[in-house]
Coordinates of C-alpha atoms and ligand atoms in Angstrom, one line a residue:
Chain S
M1 CA 7.6 0.0 -6.5
F2 CA 6.6 3.1 -4.5
E3 CA 7.9 2.1 -1.1
N4 CA 11.3 3.6 -1.9
I5 CA 10.1 7.1 -2.0
T6 CA 10.7 8.6 1.4
I7 CA 10.2 12.2 0.6
G8 CA 7.4 13.7 2.7
Q9 CA 7.2 10.7 5.0
Y10 CA 7.5 10.8 8.7
Y11 CA 9.8 8.3 10.5
Q12 CA 8.5 7.5 14.0
T13 CA 11.1 7.4 16.7
R14 CA 12.5 9.4 19.6
S15 CA 15.5 11.6 19.0
P16 CA 16.9 15.0 19.8
L17 CA 15.9 16.1 16.3
H18 CA 12.4 14.8 16.6
S19 CA 11.8 16.7 19.8
L20 CA 13.0 20.1 18.5
D21 CA 10.5 22.9 17.9
P22 CA 9.3 22.5 14.2
R23 CA 10.0 26.2 13.6
V24 CA 13.7 25.6 14.3
K25 CA 13.7 22.7 11.9
L26 CA 12.0 24.6 9.2
T27 CA 14.2 27.7 9.5
G28 CA 17.2 25.5 9.9
T29 CA 16.5 23.5 6.8
L30 CA 15.9 26.8 4.9
L31 CA 19.2 28.2 6.1
Y32 CA 21.0 25.0 5.3
I33 CA 19.6 25.1 1.7
I34 CA 20.7 28.7 1.4
S35 CA 24.1 27.9 2.7
L36 CA 24.4 25.1 0.1
F37 CA 24.3 27.8 -2.5
I38 CA 26.7 30.1 -0.6
V39 CA 29.5 27.6 -0.5
N40 CA 31.6 27.3 -3.6
C41 CA 34.7 25.3 -2.7
A42 CA 35.5 21.7 -1.7
A43 CA 35.9 22.8 2.0
G44 CA 32.4 24.2 2.0
Y45 CA 30.9 21.0 0.6
L46 CA 32.8 19.0 3.1
L47 CA 31.4 21.2 5.9
A48 CA 27.9 20.8 4.5
A49 CA 28.3 17.0 4.3
L50 CA 29.7 16.9 7.8
F51 CA 26.8 18.9 9.1
L52 CA 24.3 16.7 7.4
V53 CA 25.9 13.5 8.6
C54 CA 25.8 14.9 12.2
M55 CA 22.1 15.8 11.8
I56 CA 21.3 12.3 10.4
R57 CA 23.1 10.7 13.4
L58 CA 21.1 12.9 15.7
S59 CA 17.8 12.0 14.1
H60 CA 18.2 8.3 14.8
V61 CA 16.7 7.6 11.4
P62 CA 18.7 4.7 9.8
F63 CA 21.1 6.1 7.2
R64 CA 20.0 3.4 4.7
Y65 CA 16.4 4.4 5.0
I66 CA 17.2 8.0 4.1
V67 CA 19.5 7.1 1.2
R68 CA 16.9 4.6 -0.2
G69 CA 14.7 7.6 -0.8
M70 CA 17.4 9.1 -3.0
R71 CA 17.1 6.3 -5.5
A72 CA 13.9 7.7 -6.9
I73 CA 15.7 11.0 -7.6
L74 CA 18.8 9.5 -9.2
F75 CA 17.4 9.8 -12.7
L76 CA 16.7 13.5 -12.3
L77 CA 20.1 14.0 -10.8
A78 CA 21.8 12.2 -13.7
I79 CA 20.0 14.3 -16.3
T80 CA 20.9 17.6 -14.5
M81 CA 24.5 16.5 -14.4
L82 CA 24.6 15.5 -18.1
F83 CA 23.1 18.9 -19.2
N84 CA 25.5 20.8 -17.0
M85 CA 28.5 18.8 -18.2
F86 CA 27.9 19.3 -21.9
L87 CA 26.2 22.6 -22.1
T88 CA 28.5 24.8 -20.1
P89 CA 31.0 26.7 -22.3
G90 CA 34.7 26.7 -21.4
Q91 CA 37.9 24.7 -21.8
V92 CA 37.1 21.6 -23.9
L93 CA 38.3 18.4 -22.3
W94 CA 36.7 15.9 -24.7
Q95 CA 34.6 16.1 -27.8
A96 CA 32.2 13.9 -29.7
G97 CA 30.4 15.4 -32.6
P98 CA 28.5 18.5 -31.4
L99 CA 29.0 17.6 -27.7
H100 CA 31.7 19.3 -25.8
L101 CA 32.7 18.2 -22.3
T102 CA 34.2 21.2 -20.7
R103 CA 36.3 21.5 -17.5
E104 CA 34.0 24.2 -16.2
G105 CA 31.0 22.1 -17.0
L106 CA 32.4 19.1 -15.2
T107 CA 33.2 21.0 -12.0
F108 CA 29.8 22.7 -12.2
A109 CA 28.0 19.4 -12.7
V110 CA 29.7 17.8 -9.8
K111 CA 29.0 20.8 -7.5
M112 CA 25.4 20.9 -8.6
A113 CA 25.0 17.1 -8.0
F114 CA 26.4 17.6 -4.4
R115 CA 24.1 20.6 -3.9
L116 CA 21.0 18.8 -5.1
T117 CA 21.8 15.6 -3.1
F118 CA 22.4 17.6 0.1
L119 CA 19.3 19.6 -0.6
I120 CA 17.1 16.6 -1.0
L121 CA 18.6 14.7 1.9
G122 CA 18.3 17.8 4.1
S123 CA 14.7 18.5 3.3
S124 CA 13.7 14.8 3.6
L125 CA 15.4 14.7 7.0
M126 CA 13.2 17.5 8.0
T127 CA 10.0 15.8 6.9
L128 CA 11.2 12.5 8.4
T129 CA 11.6 14.0 11.8
T130 CA 8.6 16.4 11.7
T131 CA 5.0 15.4 11.5
P132 CA 3.0 17.2 8.8
T133 CA 0.9 18.8 11.6
Q134 CA 3.9 20.2 13.3
L135 CA 5.2 21.4 10.0
T136 CA 2.2 23.4 9.1
D137 CA 2.0 24.8 12.6
A138 CA 5.5 26.0 12.2
M139 CA 4.8 27.4 8.7
E140 CA 1.7 29.2 9.9
S141 CA 3.6 30.6 12.9
L142 CA 6.6 31.8 10.9
M143 CA 4.4 33.4 8.2
R144 CA 2.1 35.1 10.6
P145 CA 3.6 38.6 9.8
L146 CA 2.3 38.2 6.2
K147 CA -1.3 38.3 7.5
V148 CA -1.0 42.1 7.6
L149 CA -0.7 42.0 3.8
H150 CA -3.9 39.9 3.7
V151 CA -2.1 36.7 2.7
P152 CA -4.3 33.8 3.7
V153 CA -1.6 32.2 5.9
H154 CA -3.7 29.7 7.7
E155 CA -5.4 28.5 4.5
I156 CA -2.1 28.1 2.7
A157 CA -0.6 26.2 5.6
M158 CA -3.6 23.9 5.8
M159 CA -3.5 23.2 2.1
M160 CA 0.2 22.4 2.3
S161 CA -0.3 20.0 5.2
I162 CA -3.1 18.2 3.5
A163 CA -1.0 17.9 0.3
L164 CA 1.9 16.5 2.3
R165 CA -0.3 14.1 4.2
F166 CA -1.8 12.8 1.0
I167 CA 1.5 11.9 -0.7
P168 CA 2.0 8.6 1.2
I169 CA -1.7 7.8 1.1
L170 CA -1.8 8.2 -2.7
M171 CA 1.3 6.1 -3.0
E172 CA -0.2 3.3 -1.0
E173 CA -3.4 3.6 -3.1
A174 CA -1.4 3.5 -6.3
D175 CA 0.4 0.4 -5.1
K176 CA -2.9 -1.3 -4.3
I177 CA -4.5 -0.4 -7.6
M178 CA -1.4 -1.5 -9.5
K179 CA -1.4 -4.9 -7.8
A180 CA -5.1 -5.2 -8.5
Q181 CA -4.5 -4.5 -12.2
M182 CA -1.5 -6.8 -12.3
A183 CA -3.7 -9.5 -10.9
R184 CA -5.6 -9.0 -14.2
C185 CA -2.3 -9.5 -16.1
A186 CA -1.6 -5.9 -16.7
E187 CA 2.1 -5.1 -17.3
F188 CA 3.6 -1.9 -16.0
D189 CA 7.2 -2.6 -16.8
S190 CA 6.9 -2.5 -20.6
K191 CA 10.0 -1.1 -22.4
H192 CA 7.9 0.3 -25.3
L193 CA 7.1 4.0 -24.6
M194 CA 3.6 4.1 -26.1
K195 CA 2.7 0.8 -24.4
K196 CA 4.0 2.2 -21.2
I197 CA 1.9 5.3 -21.4
K198 CA -1.2 3.3 -22.3
S199 CA -0.6 1.0 -19.4
M200 CA -0.8 3.9 -17.0
V201 CA -4.5 4.5 -17.8
P202 CA -5.7 1.6 -15.7
L203 CA -3.6 3.0 -12.9
L204 CA -4.3 6.7 -13.2
V205 CA -8.1 6.6 -13.7
P206 CA -8.9 4.7 -10.5
L207 CA -6.2 6.8 -8.7
F208 CA -7.9 10.1 -9.7
V209 CA -11.3 8.7 -8.8
S210 CA -10.1 7.7 -5.4
A211 CA -8.2 11.0 -4.9
F212 CA -11.4 13.0 -5.6
R213 CA -13.4 10.6 -3.3
R214 CA -10.9 11.1 -0.6
A215 CA -10.9 14.9 -1.0
N216 CA -14.7 14.9 -0.8
D217 CA -14.6 12.7 2.3
L218 CA -12.1 14.9 3.9
A219 CA -14.0 18.1 3.2
M220 CA -17.1 16.5 4.7
A221 CA -15.2 15.3 7.8
M222 CA -13.7 18.8 8.3
E223 CA -17.1 20.4 7.9
A224 CA -18.7 17.9 10.3
R225 CA -16.1 19.0 12.9
C226 CA -17.1 22.6 12.4
Y227 CA -13.9 23.7 10.6
R228 CA -14.3 27.2 9.4
G229 CA -10.8 28.5 8.7
G230 CA -8.1 29.9 11.0
E231 CA -10.1 32.6 12.7
G232 CA -10.2 32.2 16.4
R233 CA -8.7 28.7 16.2
T234 CA -6.5 27.7 19.2
R235 CA -4.0 24.9 19.4
M236 CA -3.9 21.7 21.2
N237 CA -0.1 21.9 21.5
P238 CA 1.0 25.6 21.3
L239 CA 4.5 26.1 20.0
I240 CA 6.9 27.2 22.8
Y241 CA 10.7 27.7 22.4
R242 CA 12.8 25.8 25.0
T243 CA 16.5 26.0 25.7
R244 CA 17.4 23.3 23.3
D245 CA 15.7 25.2 20.5
W246 CA 17.8 28.3 21.1
I247 CA 20.9 26.1 21.1
A248 CA 19.8 24.6 17.8
Y249 CA 19.3 28.0 16.3
G250 CA 22.9 28.8 17.5
V251 CA 24.2 25.7 15.8
V252 CA 22.5 26.5 12.5
F253 CA 23.6 30.1 12.5
G254 CA 27.1 29.0 13.4
F255 CA 27.1 26.6 10.4
M256 CA 25.9 29.4 8.1
A257 CA 28.6 31.8 9.4
A258 CA 31.2 29.1 8.7
A259 CA 29.8 28.6 5.2
I260 CA 30.0 32.4 4.5
A261 CA 33.5 32.5 5.9
L262 CA 34.6 29.6 3.7
R263 CA 33.3 31.4 0.7
V264 CA 35.0 34.6 1.5
F265 CA 38.4 33.0 2.2
S266 CA 38.0 30.1 -0.4
A267 CA 40.8 31.6 -2.5
S268 CA 43.4 31.5 0.3
L269 CA 42.7 27.8 1.2
P270 CA 45.3 25.1 0.4
F271 CA 45.0 23.1 -2.8
P272 CA 42.4 20.4 -2.6
L273 CA 40.1 22.5 -0.4
N274 CA 39.9 25.5 -2.7
L275 CA 38.6 23.6 -5.8
Chain H
M1 CA -2.1 -30.5 -8.8
G2 CA -2.8 -27.0 -7.4
L3 CA -0.7 -24.8 -5.2
K4 CA 1.8 -25.9 -2.7
I5 CA 3.2 -23.5 -0.1
E6 CA 6.5 -24.6 1.5
D7 CA 7.5 -22.9 4.7
I8 CA 7.1 -19.2 3.6
S9 CA 7.7 -16.1 5.7
F10 CA 7.3 -12.5 4.7
T11 CA 8.3 -9.2 6.3
Y12 CA 7.1 -5.8 5.3
E13 CA 9.5 -2.8 5.3
T14 CA 12.5 -4.9 6.2
G15 CA 15.3 -3.0 8.0
T16 CA 13.2 -0.1 9.2
A17 CA 11.5 0.7 12.5
M18 CA 8.2 -0.2 11.0
Q19 CA 9.2 -3.7 10.2
V20 CA 6.2 -6.1 10.3
R21 CA 6.5 -9.9 10.2
A22 CA 3.3 -10.5 8.3
L23 CA 3.8 -14.3 7.6
N24 CA 5.6 -16.7 9.8
H25 CA 6.6 -20.1 8.4
I26 CA 3.5 -21.1 6.6
S27 CA 3.1 -24.4 4.8
C28 CA 0.0 -25.7 3.2
E29 CA -1.5 -27.1 0.1
I30 CA -4.4 -25.9 -2.0
P31 CA -5.5 -29.0 -4.0
D32 CA -7.8 -28.8 -7.1
D33 CA -11.5 -28.5 -6.9
R34 CA -11.7 -27.4 -3.3
F35 CA -13.7 -24.7 -1.6
I36 CA -11.4 -23.3 1.1
G37 CA -12.1 -20.6 3.7
L38 CA -9.2 -18.5 4.9
I39 CA -10.1 -17.0 8.2
G40 CA -8.2 -14.7 10.6
H41 CA -8.6 -11.6 12.7
T42 CA -7.7 -8.2 11.2
G43 CA -4.0 -7.9 10.5
S44 CA -3.4 -11.7 10.8
G45 CA -1.8 -11.8 7.3
K46 CA -4.6 -13.1 5.1
S47 CA -4.2 -10.5 2.4
T48 CA -0.5 -10.9 2.5
L49 CA -0.8 -14.6 2.0
V50 CA -3.1 -14.5 -0.9
Q51 CA -0.9 -12.0 -2.7
M52 CA 1.9 -14.6 -2.4
L53 CA -0.2 -17.1 -4.2
N54 CA -0.2 -15.3 -7.6
G55 CA 3.3 -13.9 -7.2
L56 CA 2.4 -10.3 -6.5
L57 CA 4.6 -10.5 -3.4
K58 CA 7.7 -12.5 -3.1
P59 CA 8.2 -14.5 0.1
T60 CA 11.4 -13.5 2.0
Q61 CA 11.8 -17.1 2.7
G62 CA 10.4 -20.4 1.4
R63 CA 8.9 -21.5 -2.0
I64 CA 5.5 -21.6 -3.7
L65 CA 4.9 -24.3 -6.3
F66 CA 2.1 -24.1 -8.8
N67 CA 1.6 -27.5 -10.6
G68 CA 5.0 -28.5 -9.2
E69 CA 6.9 -25.5 -10.6
D70 CA 8.5 -22.8 -8.4
I71 CA 6.7 -19.6 -9.3
H72 CA 9.8 -17.5 -8.5
G73 CA 12.1 -19.8 -10.4
D74 CA 14.1 -18.4 -13.4
G75 CA 12.0 -17.7 -16.5
Y76 CA 8.7 -18.7 -14.9
D77 CA 5.9 -16.9 -16.6
R78 CA 4.2 -15.1 -13.8
K79 CA 1.8 -13.3 -16.1
N80 CA 0.4 -16.6 -17.1
L81 CA 0.3 -17.6 -13.4
R82 CA -1.9 -14.6 -12.6
A83 CA -4.4 -15.7 -15.2
K84 CA -4.5 -19.2 -13.7
V85 CA -4.6 -18.0 -10.1
G86 CA -7.2 -15.2 -10.2
L87 CA -7.2 -12.8 -7.3
V88 CA -10.0 -10.5 -6.5
F89 CA -8.7 -7.9 -4.1
Q90 CA -10.4 -6.5 -1.0
Y91 CA -12.7 -3.6 -2.2
P92 CA -12.1 -4.6 -5.9
E93 CA -14.5 -1.9 -7.1
H94 CA -11.6 0.5 -6.8
Q95 CA -9.9 -1.0 -9.8
L96 CA -12.6 -0.3 -12.4
F97 CA -11.5 2.3 -14.9
E98 CA -12.9 1.7 -18.4
A99 CA -15.7 3.7 -20.0
D100 CA -18.2 0.8 -19.8
V101 CA -18.6 -2.4 -17.8
L102 CA -18.0 -4.7 -20.7
S103 CA -14.7 -3.2 -21.7
D104 CA -13.6 -3.2 -18.1
V105 CA -14.2 -6.9 -17.8
M106 CA -12.4 -7.4 -21.1
F107 CA -9.3 -5.9 -19.7
G108 CA -7.9 -9.1 -18.3
P109 CA -8.5 -11.3 -21.4
R110 CA -7.1 -8.5 -23.6
N111 CA -3.9 -8.6 -21.5
L112 CA -3.7 -12.3 -22.2
G113 CA -3.5 -11.4 -25.9
L114 CA -6.8 -13.1 -26.9
S115 CA -8.7 -12.1 -30.0
E116 CA -11.3 -9.3 -29.6
E117 CA -14.1 -11.7 -30.2
E118 CA -12.9 -14.2 -27.6
C119 CA -12.5 -11.4 -25.1
R120 CA -16.0 -10.2 -25.7
K121 CA -17.4 -13.7 -25.4
R122 CA -15.6 -14.4 -22.1
A123 CA -16.5 -11.0 -20.7
S124 CA -20.2 -11.4 -21.4
E125 CA -20.2 -14.9 -20.1
S126 CA -18.5 -13.8 -16.9
L127 CA -20.9 -10.9 -16.5
F128 CA -23.9 -13.3 -16.9
M129 CA -22.3 -15.6 -14.4
V130 CA -22.2 -12.9 -11.7
G131 CA -25.8 -12.0 -12.5
M132 CA -25.2 -8.9 -14.6
G133 CA -27.3 -9.0 -17.7
E134 CA -26.9 -7.2 -21.0
R135 CA -28.5 -4.0 -19.7
F136 CA -25.3 -3.4 -17.6
F137 CA -22.8 -3.9 -20.4
K138 CA -22.8 -0.3 -21.7
K139 CA -23.1 1.4 -18.3
S140 CA -20.2 3.3 -16.8
P141 CA -18.7 1.3 -14.0
F142 CA -18.8 4.4 -11.9
D143 CA -22.6 4.6 -12.1
L144 CA -23.1 1.1 -10.6
S145 CA -24.1 0.5 -7.0
G146 CA -21.5 -0.8 -4.5
G147 CA -22.6 -4.4 -4.9
E148 CA -22.8 -4.2 -8.6
K149 CA -19.4 -2.7 -8.9
R150 CA -18.0 -5.6 -6.8
R151 CA -19.7 -8.1 -9.1
A152 CA -18.3 -6.4 -12.1
A153 CA -14.8 -6.6 -10.6
I154 CA -15.3 -10.3 -9.8
A155 CA -16.3 -10.8 -13.4
G156 CA -13.2 -9.1 -14.5
V157 CA -11.1 -11.8 -12.9
L158 CA -13.4 -14.6 -13.8
A159 CA -13.1 -13.6 -17.5
M160 CA -9.5 -14.8 -17.4
H161 CA -10.8 -18.4 -16.7
P162 CA -8.6 -19.0 -13.6
Q163 CA -8.2 -22.5 -12.2
I164 CA -8.1 -21.1 -8.8
L165 CA -10.1 -18.1 -7.8
I166 CA -9.1 -16.2 -4.6
L167 CA -11.5 -13.7 -3.2
D168 CA -10.2 -11.4 -0.5
E169 CA -13.2 -10.4 1.8
P170 CA -15.7 -10.2 -1.1
T171 CA -18.4 -9.3 1.3
A172 CA -16.7 -6.5 3.2
G173 CA -18.9 -3.4 3.5
L174 CA -22.0 -5.0 2.0
D175 CA -25.4 -5.3 3.7
P176 CA -26.7 -8.7 4.7
R177 CA -28.6 -9.1 1.4
G178 CA -25.6 -8.1 -0.7
R179 CA -23.5 -10.5 1.3
D180 CA -25.8 -13.4 0.8
E181 CA -26.0 -12.7 -2.9
I182 CA -22.2 -12.6 -3.4
L183 CA -21.7 -15.7 -1.3
G184 CA -24.5 -17.6 -3.1
L185 CA -23.0 -16.5 -6.4
I186 CA -19.6 -17.8 -5.4
S187 CA -20.8 -21.2 -4.3
E188 CA -22.8 -21.5 -7.5
M189 CA -19.8 -20.6 -9.6
K190 CA -17.9 -23.3 -7.7
K191 CA -20.5 -25.9 -8.7
K192 CA -20.7 -24.8 -12.3
L193 CA -17.1 -24.1 -13.2
R194 CA -15.5 -26.7 -10.9
M195 CA -12.6 -24.5 -9.9
T196 CA -10.8 -24.2 -6.6
I197 CA -12.0 -21.3 -4.6
V198 CA -10.3 -19.6 -1.7
L199 CA -12.6 -17.4 0.2
V200 CA -11.0 -14.9 2.7
S201 CA -13.1 -13.7 5.5
H202 CA -13.2 -13.0 9.2
S203 CA -16.7 -14.2 9.7
M204 CA -17.1 -18.0 10.4
D205 CA -20.8 -17.7 9.9
D206 CA -20.2 -16.6 6.3
V207 CA -17.8 -19.3 5.5
A208 CA -19.0 -22.3 7.4
R209 CA -22.0 -22.9 5.2
Y210 CA -20.1 -23.1 2.0
V211 CA -16.5 -24.4 2.4
D212 CA -15.1 -27.8 2.7
Q213 CA -11.8 -26.8 4.4
I214 CA -10.9 -24.0 6.7
M215 CA -7.5 -22.4 7.2
V216 CA -7.2 -20.2 10.3
M217 CA -4.5 -17.6 10.5
N218 CA -3.4 -15.8 13.7
N219 CA -0.5 -13.3 13.9
G220 CA 1.0 -14.5 10.6
K221 CA 0.9 -18.2 11.5
L222 CA -1.4 -20.9 10.1
V223 CA -3.0 -22.3 13.2
Y224 CA -5.6 -24.7 11.9
N225 CA -6.1 -26.3 8.5
D226 CA -8.9 -28.8 8.5
V227 CA -12.5 -29.6 7.7
P228 CA -14.9 -27.1 9.3
S229 CA -16.3 -29.4 12.0
E230 CA -12.8 -30.2 13.3
V231 CA -11.8 -26.5 13.3
F232 CA -14.9 -25.5 15.2
R233 CA -14.2 -28.1 17.9
H234 CA -11.5 -25.6 19.0
H235 CA -14.0 -22.8 19.4
K236 CA -12.5 -21.9 22.8
E237 CA -9.1 -21.3 21.2
L238 CA -10.7 -19.5 18.3
E239 CA -12.1 -17.0 20.7
T240 CA -8.7 -16.1 22.1
M241 CA -7.7 -15.2 18.5
G242 CA -10.6 -12.8 18.2
L243 CA -12.7 -15.3 16.1
S244 CA -15.7 -17.4 16.9
A245 CA -17.4 -20.5 15.7
P246 CA -20.8 -20.1 14.0
Q247 CA -23.7 -19.3 16.3
V248 CA -25.4 -22.7 15.9
I249 CA -22.3 -24.5 17.4
Y250 CA -22.7 -22.5 20.6
I251 CA -26.4 -23.4 20.8
M252 CA -25.7 -27.1 20.2
E253 CA -22.8 -27.1 22.8
Y254 CA -25.1 -25.4 25.3
L255 CA -27.9 -28.0 24.7
K256 CA -25.4 -30.9 25.0
E257 CA -24.1 -29.5 28.3
R258 CA -27.7 -29.4 29.5
G259 CA -28.0 -33.1 28.8
L260 CA -29.6 -33.2 25.3
P261 CA -27.5 -35.6 23.2
V262 CA -27.5 -33.4 20.1
N263 CA -24.9 -33.5 17.3
T264 CA -22.5 -30.6 17.9
E265 CA -20.9 -30.9 14.5
V266 CA -23.6 -29.2 12.5
L267 CA -22.8 -26.2 10.5
D268 CA -26.1 -24.6 9.5
I269 CA -29.4 -23.9 11.1
Q270 CA -31.3 -26.5 9.2
S271 CA -29.2 -29.5 10.2
A272 CA -29.1 -28.1 13.8
A273 CA -32.9 -28.1 13.9
D274 CA -33.0 -31.6 12.5
S275 CA -30.6 -32.8 15.1
I276 CA -32.6 -31.3 17.9
M277 CA -35.8 -32.7 16.5
A278 CA -34.2 -36.1 16.4
C279 CA -33.3 -35.9 20.0
M280 CA -36.7 -34.6 21.0
G281 CA -38.2 -37.4 18.9
P282 CA -40.7 -39.9 20.4
A283 CA -38.5 -40.3 23.5
G284 CA -38.3 -36.6 24.0
R285 CA -41.9 -36.1 23.7
G286 CA -42.5 -39.1 26.0
R287 CA -40.5 -37.5 28.8
S288 CA -42.4 -34.2 28.9
Ligands
LIG1 N1 2.0 -2.5 2.5 C1 2.2 -2.8 3.8 N2 3.3 -2.2 4.4 C2 3.6 -2.5 5.7 N3 2.9 -3.3 6.5 C3 1.8 -3.9 5.9 C4 1.4 -3.7 4.6 N4 0.3 -4.4 4.3 C5 0.1 -5.1 5.5 N5 1.0 -4.8 6.4 C6 1.0 -5.4 7.8 O1 1.1 -6.8 7.7 C7 0.2 -7.4 8.6 C8 -0.8 -8.3 7.9 O2 -1.6 -7.6 7.1 P1 -2.7 -8.1 6.1 O3 -3.2 -7.0 5.3 O4 -2.2 -9.3 5.4 O5 -3.8 -8.6 7.2 P2 -5.3 -9.1 6.9 O6 -5.4 -10.4 7.6 O7 -5.6 -9.1 5.4 O8 -6.2 -8.1 7.7 P3 -7.7 -7.5 7.3 O9 -8.7 -8.5 7.8 O10 -7.7 -6.2 8.0 O11 -7.7 -7.3 5.8 C9 -0.5 -6.3 9.4 O12 0.2 -6.2 10.6 C10 -0.3 -5.1 8.6 O13 -0.1 -3.9 9.4
LIG2 MG1 -6.9 -8.1 4.2

């Protein structure tokens, strides 16, 4: 049931994308997401899709594996689309009772769906190619300037990395508990809403208990290894930029520049590209 | 009639880099009223196999028949199957969730749609069966000791009155006394309730004393499936799989090599001692 959620999971393999400096990947993903909201025409979305496909190819993560992770989000995506389609005012295309399907709503919904899809695929590509440890190292390093403002950068980074690390563990645990309850004839696929909510209790109670137990164990283990925050902590693998990282920065900024250019000149593009 | 497993294979995470072939063409039968030990090294596929038996996992290939019917056939009632083939998971204490022990044990029977009275009756019977008296009934399951939690969890499956009871490493993480208690309990249940028991373990010493058939798994394959004395005859091969025969077998083999005509097919210390005494008998004493 849970094995289809790939968000936040790491996919072990060797690839150019895996070996990039995590700071590049983090900044790159951020810039990519920003670019997604810059582009506003078909050509822009095409560019974003092309960029994403190239990155997926470079990551050596099977395409099917990444897309499988999307299935869990499909429901959310569908709801967003429905709301956009029917609640955006504009030229009415079709009407049923109080519901108006508008031309503007339809285009907006389609664009939003593409944006969300690319956003999710892009960020899961980052977590698939970056270990949580690398990710927090990058976050900590990039947010270091905020330390001047007394932002507890290290602590935030540590909390985030632990949270990320715990997602797959809790999924596995949930799967195990679910099976154990199913062995006692529990049903989790009930159609009836109340029954469904009630059937979650035998899953959630043990899950919370185990989450607290794990948190406790982790705190103990960290304390036993003399963890006392970020002060004076050195790294086993310090982050160092290499040539390929600078090239990667170049590629990402190039993509962003192209996205901006496409937005500026979107009006003068030929027909299908300017939609 | 029991369970029949026909040439099943299973792969975790098919189509990814993490693909694991956990079961590899396994065929066997689990007849009624048997006490079976399922043994294998860590990662050999024991837990995967037992989850096949009550339909929690579906084999990627092959069939599983319960009383002659394919459990993944169209319209087969797998919920009912899970009541008939009770599975106690590894570390079952992690599944407890109710406010008190009695209600937790009643969870299974309730899911079967039995009357409240019947549920209560079955639950208290099962709890007595695992040696937990009335004073435990109203306790919170989270306040029990590790061994008690585990017994409560076993009672939770027992209360569904399964025909086959599968226990996945019921002694993992218990001290020697807790281990002996649980194993003693299981063999007593076997005698009283006359059901089939499948005991998963990686310790031959634990299993040898109780079971009348041993299945040995290695790397997803079923390597041996025979009575204990026959399986232990292969103790050299067992060692290459990271397993071993019970300690007494080694002693008896050693004595035999040294020229004492003892019986090497004993399984527990008492019969080993008897066999040695017999050889030492009047003749033995005479020689010394
Ligand atoms: N949920 C899962 N996803 C992926 N692989 C798994 C999963 N569960 C088990 N495996 C793999 O399948 C193989 C068999 O595992 P299984 O749990 O059946 O072994 P086991 O014999 O029960 O071991 P143990 O004695 O440690 O309990 C192992 O290689 C394991 O890594
Ligand atoms: Mg196991």
